[in-house]
Structures are given as structure tokens and as C-alpha cells.
Amino acid sequence: MANSGGPGLRIHPDFGDSGTSVPYGIPFIVTNASHPKVSITFDYADESDPGPYPFGPDTPIEGGAGSGGDQHAIMMDSSTCTLYELYDANYSAGGSTAGSGAIWNLRSDALRPSGWTSADAAGLPILPGLLRQDEVAAGYVGHAIRMTVQTTDKTFIWPARHQAGSVTDPNYSPMGARFRLKSSVDISRFSRDTQVVLIAMKHYGLIVADNGSNWYFQGAAQPGWDNTMLDELKSIPVGDFEAVNTASLVIDPNSGAAR
């Protein structure tokens, strides 16, 4: 924690109003079996699922097409409960490309092969770790929330499957590291929506899924996020969190199922 900004750093919601037509955050689209599927040419084909993917001109891309960022594209087929995710996605009627891609059967707890990336550096699915408006409105966020740190160790721990570290030093977070808001932190002064998010951070925590700005946590690119909630979340210091040893939760290192 000291090597990712220190206890005085504030956590930061990496989503919200962008002031443009493209919402700030990671977008996704819900499709069904009727959506056309296309083949993708991958930069990292050896660690990507070949597809095809329900990727088309209607698929939103993080930051907008050609933005030059991570350009994640996430497609959820609700008819088959299958999640398709792409990194550095570029759609073209003449042939679409991406850096990497992963297909997830959401009826299964199976993880990626050990050492494989996904559309995320940690080899994890992205969509299940995004904060979404519907779950905040419903009053319950039932999962860990995806976060980034600037510098990671060249290791990964369960349930992560891949590392993208720049140092060999256990004083830096590995991919998959889990940080939980301490149970002693009083959240009663915050608004209802902020408390919903903070309760999830106490129960499930934040999980290191990628390299990026220290203690930025991700949400869906959706218009209408409550700015009061976002501002309140920005007031929470890193010192209110603790690192969690999740080894006792593992049932099978190749499965995301947990005790």
C-alpha cells in the first residue's frame, strides 16, 4: 500500500460524467444469439480465445473508436450467458482486430489457463468487476470491484492468471491482490448510494486487475452517475483499507469458486 500512493492517497472512481457524448468508464452491450459474430485478428493470438465474437458497429468501445486508450469492448450474450471481452478493439467491416480477447461461460467457475492474459492484464473478466448503476440502485453490490495500481510485482495470485509487472519486489502488489475497507470505518455519514458501494468494499473489497493510476476503481460507462456519490467516494483514504490474504478461500486454483 505504501508503494501505491501511501495511506493519505484518496481512492478515485474511474467513471462518471465526461462532459462529452462518450461517458467516462468502461462500456458494455447486452446482445443475444441473433447478433452477427465476426472473426478477430489478435496481436496476442496464442493467449486469446479465437471466437467468433458478437462485435459490430453497434458495439461501444471504451473511450470511443480510435481513442488510443485501452479500447475495451465488452459484449454480454444474455441468451447463452456468455461474456465476450476485447482489449484494443477496432471494428472494421473488412476485418476487425484486437490486442487480446477472452470468452467466458458465466455458468462456469473456470478461470483462464495459468499464465494467460484476457482482455485485462490480470487475466480476469472485466464486466463482473465493474460498478454498475443498476446494482447501486438496487442497494446491493455483490462482487469485488476492479482497481488499478501504477506499479505491480511480476507475480499474480488467485484468482488472477497473468502478470504485467515492472518490478520483482514483494513490496509491490501482484495482480489479483485484494484490498478491503476496514470494518471499523464509520460510513454512516455518507449518502445511501455511497454506503452501498462502501459496504461492498468492506465485504468483497477491491481487486488489482490492471496497471494504471493508483487506487482508481472502475465502473460502467453510463450516463447519470450521481456526482454526490462520486465526490464522497473520492474522500476515502487508502489508509482505511487493509490487504487481505485470500489463500484460505481457494477451493481449486483453476476455479473462481470460493469458500
Short mmCIF file of C-alpha atoms in Angstrom, two decimals, residues 136-235:
data_model
loop_
_atom_site.label_atom_id
_atom_site.label_comp_id
_atom_site.label_asym_id
_atom_site.label_seq_id
_atom_site.Cartn_x
_atom_site.Cartn_y
_atom_site.Cartn_z
CA VAL A 136 -26.22 0.58 -6.76
CA ALA A 137 -29.88 1.50 -7.32
CA ALA A 138 -30.94 -1.96 -6.11
CA GLY A 139 -28.93 -1.43 -2.93
CA TYR A 140 -26.50 -4.33 -3.23
CA VAL A 141 -23.13 -4.74 -4.97
CA GLY A 142 -22.29 -8.43 -4.69
CA HIS A 143 -18.74 -8.57 -6.01
CA ALA A 144 -15.21 -7.22 -5.73
CA ILE A 145 -14.56 -4.04 -7.70
CA ARG A 146 -11.81 -3.85 -10.29
CA MET A 147 -8.97 -1.43 -9.48
CA THR A 148 -5.58 -0.39 -10.87
CA VAL A 149 -2.20 0.48 -9.42
CA GLN A 150 0.69 2.06 -11.26
CA THR A 151 3.43 -0.46 -10.47
CA THR A 152 2.91 -4.18 -9.88
CA ASP A 153 5.16 -7.08 -8.97
CA LYS A 154 5.92 -9.69 -11.64
CA THR A 155 3.62 -12.21 -9.98
CA PHE A 156 -0.08 -12.99 -9.79
CA ILE A 157 -2.22 -14.58 -7.09
CA TRP A 158 -5.60 -16.31 -7.22
CA PRO A 159 -7.92 -15.62 -8.93
CA ALA A 160 -5.67 -13.66 -11.31
CA ARG A 161 -3.97 -15.71 -14.05
CA HIS A 162 -1.45 -13.31 -15.55
CA GLN A 163 1.06 -10.67 -14.51
CA ALA A 164 2.18 -7.49 -16.22
CA GLY A 165 4.60 -6.24 -13.57
CA SER A 166 7.57 -3.97 -13.99
CA VAL A 167 9.40 -4.88 -10.75
CA THR A 168 10.42 -8.06 -8.93
CA ASP A 169 9.62 -6.92 -5.42
CA PRO A 170 7.03 -8.37 -3.00
CA ASN A 171 6.54 -4.89 -1.53
CA TYR A 172 4.51 -4.11 -4.65
CA SER A 173 1.08 -5.56 -5.37
CA PRO A 174 0.77 -8.67 -7.50
CA MET A 175 -2.10 -8.95 -9.94
CA GLY A 176 -5.10 -10.29 -8.03
CA ALA A 177 -4.23 -8.55 -4.76
CA ARG A 178 -7.33 -7.83 -2.69
CA PHE A 179 -7.83 -4.77 -0.50
CA ARG A 180 -10.79 -4.46 1.84
CA LEU A 181 -12.24 -1.39 3.54
CA LYS A 182 -11.70 -1.91 7.26
CA SER A 183 -14.79 -2.96 9.20
CA SER A 184 -14.05 -0.22 11.75
CA VAL A 185 -14.55 2.61 9.21
CA ASP A 186 -17.72 4.58 10.04
CA ILE A 187 -19.73 5.07 6.83
CA SER A 188 -22.95 6.34 8.43
CA ARG A 189 -22.31 9.97 7.38
CA PHE A 190 -22.41 9.14 3.69
CA SER A 191 -25.37 9.13 1.31
CA ARG A 192 -27.33 5.95 0.72
CA ASP A 193 -25.70 5.15 -2.66
CA THR A 194 -22.21 5.77 -1.30
CA GLN A 195 -22.91 3.42 1.61
CA VAL A 196 -23.99 0.71 -0.85
CA VAL A 197 -20.60 0.92 -2.57
CA LEU A 198 -18.64 1.12 0.69
CA ILE A 199 -20.43 -1.93 2.10
CA ALA A 200 -19.28 -3.86 -0.97
CA MET A 201 -15.74 -2.59 -0.39
CA LYS A 202 -15.95 -3.87 3.20
CA HIS A 203 -17.31 -7.28 2.20
CA TYR A 204 -15.72 -8.05 -1.19
CA GLY A 205 -13.06 -5.36 -1.47
CA LEU A 206 -11.11 -4.04 -4.43
CA ILE A 207 -9.05 -6.37 -6.64
CA VAL A 208 -5.96 -5.36 -8.63
CA ALA A 209 -6.81 -6.17 -12.25
CA ASP A 210 -4.55 -3.91 -14.33
CA ASN A 211 -1.78 -1.35 -14.28
CA GLY A 212 -2.95 2.26 -14.22
CA SER A 213 -3.37 5.17 -11.88
CA ASN A 214 -3.01 4.25 -8.21
CA TRP A 215 -6.26 3.27 -6.49
CA TYR A 216 -8.53 4.09 -9.41
CA PHE A 217 -11.52 1.74 -9.40
CA GLN A 218 -13.70 1.15 -12.42
CA GLY A 219 -17.37 1.43 -13.23
CA ALA A 220 -19.57 1.12 -16.27
CA ALA A 221 -19.68 3.96 -18.79
CA GLN A 222 -23.25 5.02 -18.12
CA PRO A 223 -24.80 8.50 -18.17
CA GLY A 224 -26.33 9.78 -14.96
CA TRP A 225 -23.91 8.67 -12.27
CA ASP A 226 -24.61 10.56 -9.03
CA ASN A 227 -21.90 13.19 -8.61
CA THR A 228 -22.57 13.37 -4.85
CA MET A 229 -21.72 9.68 -4.58
CA LEU A 230 -18.60 10.07 -6.71
CA ASP A 231 -17.38 13.04 -4.67
CA GLU A 232 -17.96 11.19 -1.40
CA LEU A 233 -16.06 8.16 -2.65
CA LYS A 234 -13.13 10.41 -3.53
CA SER A 235 -12.84 11.34 0.15
#
